[in-house]
PDB file of C-alpha atoms in Angstrom:
ATOM      1  CA  MET B   1    -152.394-144.712 -41.174  1.00 51.00           C
ATOM      2  CA  SER B   2    -149.206-145.192 -43.159  1.00 57.00           C
ATOM      3  CA  ASP B   3    -146.855-144.540 -40.188  1.00 63.00           C
ATOM      4  CA  GLN B   4    -148.555-147.098 -37.931  1.00 64.00           C
ATOM      5  CA  LEU B   5    -147.313-150.653 -37.663  1.00 55.00           C
ATOM      6  CA  LEU B   6    -149.990-153.189 -38.488  1.00 53.00           C
ATOM      7  CA  LEU B   7    -149.507-156.729 -37.061  1.00 56.00           C
ATOM      8  CA  THR B   8    -151.517-159.570 -38.452  1.00 62.00           C
ATOM      9  CA  GLY B   9    -151.863-163.168 -37.238  1.00 69.00           C
ATOM     10  CA  ASN B  10    -152.618-164.840 -33.920  1.00 76.00           C
ATOM     11  CA  VAL B  11    -150.711-162.834 -31.289  1.00 75.00           C
ATOM     12  CA  GLN B  12    -151.538-165.350 -28.508  1.00 80.00           C
ATOM     13  CA  GLU B  13    -150.048-168.217 -30.501  1.00 81.00           C
ATOM     14  CA  ALA B  14    -146.928-166.263 -31.312  1.00 78.00           C
ATOM     15  CA  ALA B  15    -146.504-165.359 -27.637  1.00 80.00           C
ATOM     16  CA  LYS B  16    -146.831-169.049 -26.631  1.00 79.00           C
ATOM     17  CA  LYS B  17    -144.164-169.995 -29.188  1.00 80.00           C
ATOM     18  CA  ALA B  18    -141.857-167.260 -27.918  1.00 78.00           C
ATOM     19  CA  ILE B  19    -142.329-168.366 -24.329  1.00 77.00           C
ATOM     20  CA  GLN B  20    -141.613-172.020 -25.247  1.00 76.00           C
ATOM     21  CA  TRP B  21    -138.480-170.910 -27.134  1.00 77.00           C
ATOM     22  CA  LEU B  22    -137.315-168.842 -24.178  1.00 75.00           C
ATOM     23  CA  ILE B  23    -138.002-171.607 -21.664  1.00 72.00           C
ATOM     24  CA  ASN B  24    -136.089-174.186 -23.744  1.00 74.00           C
ATOM     25  CA  ARG B  25    -132.922-172.054 -23.852  1.00 76.00           C
ATOM     26  CA  LYS B  26    -129.990-173.448 -21.935  1.00 78.00           C
ATOM     27  CA  PRO B  27    -129.735-171.561 -18.635  1.00 79.00           C
ATOM     28  CA  ILE B  28    -133.502-171.343 -18.033  1.00 79.00           C
ATOM     29  CA  LYS B  29    -134.087-174.975 -19.090  1.00 80.00           C
ATOM     30  CA  GLU B  30    -131.391-176.281 -16.730  1.00 81.00           C
ATOM     31  CA  LEU B  31    -132.797-174.291 -13.813  1.00 82.00           C
ATOM     32  CA  ARG B  32    -136.319-175.480 -14.591  1.00 81.00           C
ATOM     33  CA  ASP B  33    -135.190-179.127 -14.784  1.00 82.00           C
ATOM     34  CA  TRP B  34    -133.254-178.816 -11.559  1.00 83.00           C
ATOM     35  CA  GLY B  35    -136.321-177.364  -9.829  1.00 81.00           C
ATOM     36  CA  LEU B  36    -138.529-180.077 -11.250  1.00 82.00           C
ATOM     37  CA  ALA B  37    -136.115-182.915 -10.296  1.00 84.00           C
ATOM     38  CA  PHE B  38    -135.998-181.849  -6.630  1.00 84.00           C
ATOM     39  CA  SER B  39    -139.715-181.083  -6.188  1.00 83.00           C
ATOM     40  CA  LEU B  40    -141.273-184.504  -6.798  1.00 87.00           C
ATOM     41  CA  TRP B  41    -144.621-184.706  -4.961  1.00 87.00           C
ATOM     42  CA  PRO B  42    -146.310-188.169  -4.976  1.00 87.00           C
ATOM     43  CA  PRO B  43    -149.940-188.421  -3.949  1.00 86.00           C
ATOM     44  CA  HIS B  44    -150.987-190.646  -1.004  1.00 81.00           C
ATOM     45  CA  LEU B  45    -152.057-193.656  -3.057  1.00 81.00           C
ATOM     46  CA  THR B  46    -151.128-196.911  -1.436  1.00 81.00           C
ATOM     47  CA  THR B  47    -152.041-199.737  -3.841  1.00 80.00           C
ATOM     48  CA  SER B  48    -150.676-202.680  -1.796  1.00 82.00           C
ATOM     49  CA  CYS B  49    -148.199-203.929   0.764  1.00 82.00           C
ATOM     50  CA  CYS B  50    -145.186-202.058  -0.665  1.00 81.00           C
ATOM     51  CA  GLY B  51    -146.890-199.018   0.786  1.00 82.00           C
ATOM     52  CA  THR B  52    -145.303-199.808   4.159  1.00 82.00           C
ATOM     53  CA  GLU B  53    -141.852-199.580   2.550  1.00 86.00           C
ATOM     54  CA  PHE B  54    -142.763-196.288   0.986  1.00 83.00           C
ATOM     55  CA  GLY B  55    -143.931-195.148   4.447  1.00 82.00           C
ATOM     56  CA  ALA B  56    -140.521-196.148   5.814  1.00 85.00           C
ATOM     57  CA  PHE B  57    -138.852-194.189   3.006  1.00 85.00           C
ATOM     58  CA  ALA B  58    -140.897-191.073   3.950  1.00 83.00           C
ATOM     59  CA  ALA B  59    -140.165-191.513   7.713  1.00 83.00           C
ATOM     60  CA  GLY B  60    -137.328-190.052   9.721  1.00 80.00           C
ATOM     61  CA  ARG B  61    -134.703-192.742   9.081  1.00 83.00           C
ATOM     62  CA  PHE B  62    -134.601-192.389   5.322  1.00 82.00           C
ATOM     63  CA  ASP B  63    -136.179-188.941   5.128  1.00 83.00           C
ATOM     64  CA  SER B  64    -137.596-188.609   1.637  1.00 80.00           C
ATOM     65  CA  GLU B  65    -137.616-184.838   1.901  1.00 82.00           C
ATOM     66  CA  ARG B  66    -133.830-184.643   1.585  1.00 83.00           C
ATOM     67  CA  PHE B  67    -134.247-186.277  -1.832  1.00 82.00           C
ATOM     68  CA  GLY B  68    -136.826-183.630  -2.807  1.00 82.00           C
ATOM     69  CA  VAL B  69    -139.780-186.012  -2.409  1.00 84.00           C
ATOM     70  CA  LEU B  70    -142.724-184.764  -0.329  1.00 82.00           C
ATOM     71  CA  PRO B  71    -145.929-186.839  -0.267  1.00 81.00           C
ATOM     72  CA  PHE B  72    -148.975-184.685  -0.897  1.00 81.00           C
ATOM     73  CA  SER B  73    -152.693-185.157  -0.447  1.00 79.00           C
ATOM     74  CA  SER B  74    -154.183-183.982  -3.720  1.00 80.00           C
ATOM     75  CA  ALA B  75    -153.558-185.534  -7.113  1.00 80.00           C
ATOM     76  CA  ARG B  76    -153.954-182.182  -8.858  1.00 83.00           C
ATOM     77  CA  GLN B  77    -150.846-180.733  -7.182  1.00 84.00           C
ATOM     78  CA  THR B  78    -148.542-183.776  -7.608  1.00 88.00           C
ATOM     79  CA  ASN B  79    -146.227-184.950 -10.349  1.00 88.00           C
ATOM     80  CA  LEU B  80    -144.941-188.338  -9.275  1.00 90.00           C
ATOM     81  CA  LEU B  81    -147.122-191.512  -9.014  1.00 89.00           C
ATOM     82  CA  VAL B  82    -145.552-194.354  -7.068  1.00 90.00           C
ATOM     83  CA  ILE B  83    -147.337-197.639  -7.749  1.00 90.00           C
ATOM     84  CA  GLU B  84    -146.648-199.604  -4.638  1.00 86.00           C
ATOM     85  CA  GLY B  85    -146.913-203.287  -5.368  1.00 82.00           C
ATOM     86  CA  THR B  86    -149.938-205.257  -6.549  1.00 85.00           C
ATOM     87  CA  LEU B  87    -152.425-203.408  -8.745  1.00 86.00           C
ATOM     88  CA  THR B  88    -155.824-205.052  -8.645  1.00 86.00           C
ATOM     89  CA  ARG B  89    -158.512-204.250 -11.213  1.00 87.00           C
ATOM     90  CA  LYS B  90    -160.455-202.318  -8.599  1.00 88.00           C
ATOM     91  CA  MET B  91    -157.481-200.265  -7.496  1.00 89.00           C
ATOM     92  CA  ALA B  92    -156.291-199.868 -11.121  1.00 88.00           C
ATOM     93  CA  ARG B  93    -159.326-197.681 -11.859  1.00 89.00           C
ATOM     94  CA  ALA B  94    -158.442-195.416  -8.920  1.00 89.00           C
ATOM     95  CA  ALA B  95    -154.769-195.261  -9.994  1.00 89.00           C
ATOM     96  CA  LYS B  96    -155.739-194.348 -13.562  1.00 90.00           C
ATOM     97  CA  ILE B  97    -158.032-191.588 -12.304  1.00 90.00           C
ATOM     98  CA  VAL B  98    -155.245-190.210 -10.126  1.00 90.00           C
ATOM     99  CA  TYR B  99    -152.782-190.396 -13.049  1.00 91.00           C
ATOM    100  CA  ASP B 100    -155.143-188.557 -15.361  1.00 89.00           C
ATOM    101  CA  GLN B 101    -155.669-185.802 -12.755  1.00 89.00           C
ATOM    102  CA  MET B 102    -151.954-185.137 -12.348  1.00 89.00           C
ATOM    103  CA  PRO B 103    -150.626-182.119 -14.302  1.00 87.00           C
ATOM    104  CA  GLU B 104    -147.831-182.420 -16.848  1.00 86.00           C
ATOM    105  CA  PRO B 105    -144.977-183.194 -16.603  1.00 87.00           C
ATOM    106  CA  LYS B 106    -145.722-186.327 -14.568  1.00 89.00           C
ATOM    107  CA  PHE B 107    -143.627-189.346 -13.764  1.00 91.00           C
ATOM    108  CA  VAL B 108    -144.330-192.906 -12.580  1.00 91.00           C
ATOM    109  CA  ILE B 109    -142.244-195.279 -10.447  1.00 91.00           C
ATOM    110  CA  ALA B 110    -143.404-198.917 -10.120  1.00 90.00           C
ATOM    111  CA  MET B 111    -142.046-200.532  -7.060  1.00 89.00           C
ATOM    112  CA  GLY B 112    -142.216-204.238  -6.118  1.00 86.00           C
ATOM    113  CA  ALA B 113    -142.267-207.479  -8.072  1.00 85.00           C
ATOM    114  CA  CYS B 114    -146.092-207.311  -8.338  1.00 82.00           C
ATOM    115  CA  SER B 115    -146.068-204.086 -10.347  1.00 83.00           C
ATOM    116  CA  LEU B 116    -143.297-205.361 -12.568  1.00 82.00           C
ATOM    117  CA  GLU B 117    -144.643-208.744 -13.679  1.00 83.00           C
ATOM    118  CA  GLY B 118    -147.351-209.744 -11.214  1.00 78.00           C
ATOM    119  CA  GLY B 119    -145.155-211.164  -8.470  1.00 78.00           C
ATOM    120  CA  ILE B 120    -146.703-213.955  -6.457  1.00 79.00           C
ATOM    121  CA  PHE B 121    -150.085-213.048  -7.917  1.00 78.00           C
ATOM    122  CA  TRP B 122    -148.945-213.380 -11.579  1.00 78.00           C
ATOM    123  CA  ASN B 123    -151.618-215.957 -12.339  1.00 79.00           C
ATOM    124  CA  SER B 124    -154.514-214.134 -10.679  1.00 81.00           C
ATOM    125  CA  TYR B 125    -157.587-213.052 -12.575  1.00 83.00           C
ATOM    126  CA  ASN B 126    -157.771-209.663 -10.879  1.00 84.00           C
ATOM    127  CA  THR B 127    -154.151-208.424 -11.026  1.00 86.00           C
ATOM    128  CA  VAL B 128    -153.097-205.983 -13.763  1.00 88.00           C
ATOM    129  CA  LEU B 129    -149.864-204.299 -14.690  1.00 86.00           C
ATOM    130  CA  PRO B 130    -149.625-200.484 -14.963  1.00 86.00           C
ATOM    131  CA  SER B 131    -148.905-200.692 -18.706  1.00 83.00           C
ATOM    132  CA  GLU B 132    -152.162-202.635 -19.251  1.00 85.00           C
ATOM    133  CA  ILE B 133    -154.264-199.737 -17.974  1.00 86.00           C
ATOM    134  CA  GLY B 134    -152.420-196.995 -19.823  1.00 86.00           C
ATOM    135  CA  ILE B 135    -149.974-195.766 -17.151  1.00 88.00           C
ATOM    136  CA  PRO B 136    -146.461-195.480 -18.651  1.00 90.00           C
ATOM    137  CA  VAL B 137    -143.777-196.364 -16.118  1.00 89.00           C
ATOM    138  CA  ASP B 138    -140.566-194.402 -16.058  1.00 89.00           C
ATOM    139  CA  ILE B 139    -138.552-196.292 -13.433  1.00 89.00           C
ATOM    140  CA  TYR B 140    -139.000-199.851 -12.094  1.00 89.00           C
ATOM    141  CA  ALA B 141    -137.760-200.613  -8.585  1.00 88.00           C
ATOM    142  CA  PRO B 142    -137.560-204.433  -8.159  1.00 86.00           C
ATOM    143  CA  GLY B 143    -137.887-206.400  -4.882  1.00 85.00           C
ATOM    144  CA  CYS B 144    -140.441-208.102  -2.754  1.00 86.00           C
ATOM    145  CA  PRO B 145    -140.848-205.939  -0.783  1.00 84.00           C
ATOM    146  CA  THR B 146    -138.829-203.159  -2.281  1.00 85.00           C
ATOM    147  CA  ARG B 147    -136.459-201.780   0.340  1.00 88.00           C
ATOM    148  CA  PRO B 148    -136.531-198.016   1.042  1.00 86.00           C
ATOM    149  CA  GLU B 149    -132.952-197.860  -0.223  1.00 88.00           C
ATOM    150  CA  ALA B 150    -134.068-199.209  -3.627  1.00 88.00           C
ATOM    151  CA  LEU B 151    -136.875-196.642  -3.735  1.00 87.00           C
ATOM    152  CA  ALA B 152    -134.285-193.922  -2.974  1.00 87.00           C
ATOM    153  CA  ARG B 153    -132.139-195.131  -5.865  1.00 90.00           C
ATOM    154  CA  ALA B 154    -135.168-195.106  -8.181  1.00 90.00           C
ATOM    155  CA  ILE B 155    -135.798-191.480  -7.127  1.00 91.00           C
ATOM    156  CA  ILE B 156    -132.174-190.568  -7.870  1.00 89.00           C
ATOM    157  CA  GLN B 157    -132.389-192.282 -11.289  1.00 89.00           C
ATOM    158  CA  LEU B 158    -135.539-190.335 -12.035  1.00 89.00           C
ATOM    159  CA  GLN B 159    -133.920-187.092 -11.033  1.00 88.00           C
ATOM    160  CA  LYS B 160    -130.949-187.836 -13.313  1.00 88.00           C
ATOM    161  CA  ARG B 161    -133.377-188.578 -16.169  1.00 88.00           C
ATOM    162  CA  ILE B 162    -135.223-185.294 -15.612  1.00 85.00           C
ATOM    163  CA  MET B 163    -132.098-183.165 -15.423  1.00 84.00           C
ATOM    164  CA  GLY B 164    -130.440-184.868 -18.414  1.00 81.00           C
ATOM    165  CA  GLU B 165    -133.498-184.403 -20.672  1.00 56.00           C
ATOM    166  CA  LYS B 166    -132.284-183.195 -24.076  1.00 46.00           C
ATOM    167  CA  THR B 167    -134.601-184.869 -26.598  1.00 38.00           C
ATOM    168  CA  ARG B 168    -138.198-184.095 -27.358  1.00 41.00           C
ATOM    169  CA  ASN B 169    -139.258-187.419 -28.819  1.00 43.00           C
ATOM    170  CA  GLY B 170    -139.392-189.406 -25.525  1.00 48.00           C
ATOM    171  CA  GLU B 171    -136.070-191.326 -25.980  1.00 49.00           C
ATOM    172  CA  ASP B 172    -134.102-192.310 -22.901  1.00 46.00           C
ATOM    173  CA  LYS B 173    -132.459-189.158 -21.522  1.00 46.00           C
ATOM    174  CA  ILE B 174    -129.715-190.775 -19.419  1.00 42.00           C
ATOM    175  CA  LYS B 175    -126.430-191.120 -21.302  1.00 44.00           C
ATOM    176  CA  PRO B 176    -124.556-194.329 -20.507  1.00 40.00           C
ATOM    177  CA  LYS B 177    -121.289-193.830 -18.754  1.00 41.00           C
ATOM    178  CA  GLU B 178    -118.063-194.629 -20.684  1.00 48.00           C
ATOM    179  CA  SER B 179    -116.175-197.588 -19.468  1.00 44.00           C
ATOM    180  CA  TYR B 180    -112.524-197.381 -18.509  1.00 43.00           C
ATOM    181  CA  GLU B 181    -111.569-199.303 -21.707  1.00 50.00           C
ATOM    182  CA  THR B 182    -113.385-196.861 -23.948  1.00 55.00           C
ATOM    183  CA  LYS B 183    -111.667-193.889 -22.258  1.00 55.00           C
ATOM    184  CA  LYS B 184    -108.294-195.642 -22.630  1.00 56.00           C
ATOM    185  CA  GLU B 185    -108.970-196.277 -26.392  1.00 64.00           C
ATOM    186  CA  LYS B 186    -109.835-192.605 -26.913  1.00 64.00           C
ATOM    187  CA  SER B 187    -106.702-191.418 -25.158  1.00 62.00           C
ATOM    188  CA  THR B 188    -104.486-193.815 -27.185  1.00 62.00           C
ATOM    189  CA  LYS B 189    -106.075-192.585 -30.448  1.00 63.00           C
ATOM    190  CA  LYS B 190    -105.345-188.973 -29.439  1.00 61.00           C
ATOM    191  CA  GLU B 191    -101.744-189.926 -28.660  1.00 61.00           C
ATOM    192  CA  GLU B 192    -101.440-191.638 -32.070  1.00 61.00           C
ATOM    193  CA  LYS B 193    -102.802-188.563 -33.855  1.00 59.00           C
ATOM    194  CA  ALA B 194    -100.291-186.379 -31.976  1.00 57.00           C
ATOM    195  CA  VAL B 195     -97.388-188.650 -32.962  1.00 58.00           C
ATOM    196  CA  ILE B 196     -98.427-188.787 -36.599  1.00 64.00           C
ATOM    197  CA  SER B 197     -98.812-185.021 -36.952  1.00 56.00           C
TER     198      SER B 197
END
């Protein structure tokens, strides 16, 4: 009995922590984020008239598949919810059910002026915003209707956000680009340090 190793504690919990640690290491995490960014599957959930623009984005001219976006039929196998325009109270219940069925990690794009602030129906009794029903929006794509090019740009922004994810507390993951003036100031400071030393 003395030469045997005795382990105590919850082995399953320790294994989960070890797997999470391994997944969050640099090469595996970057590969996982790249795969997630280019396999965005939205469910077929047309909430309003912007659905025609989403259909144009998925058609041959704009070809959403080259962006890594493939519309899918079941909410349980998708990870991107595109709220396409006006969200009425009746449709909001269905959108919330679909959002709750989607597995983590999941993302939301709200397209059209109606999903941003109500659009032309802003004073209507039956129009709600995604944030009012508990659907957090990652990217807003403005327009009435939102052009397929704008939706493609929103997809690209979401992909950059997914691949640039470095924080765990939900802060914005995209780092702002440095302006030309900031780069110039940094280079002059380096030159000054070189002259002084």
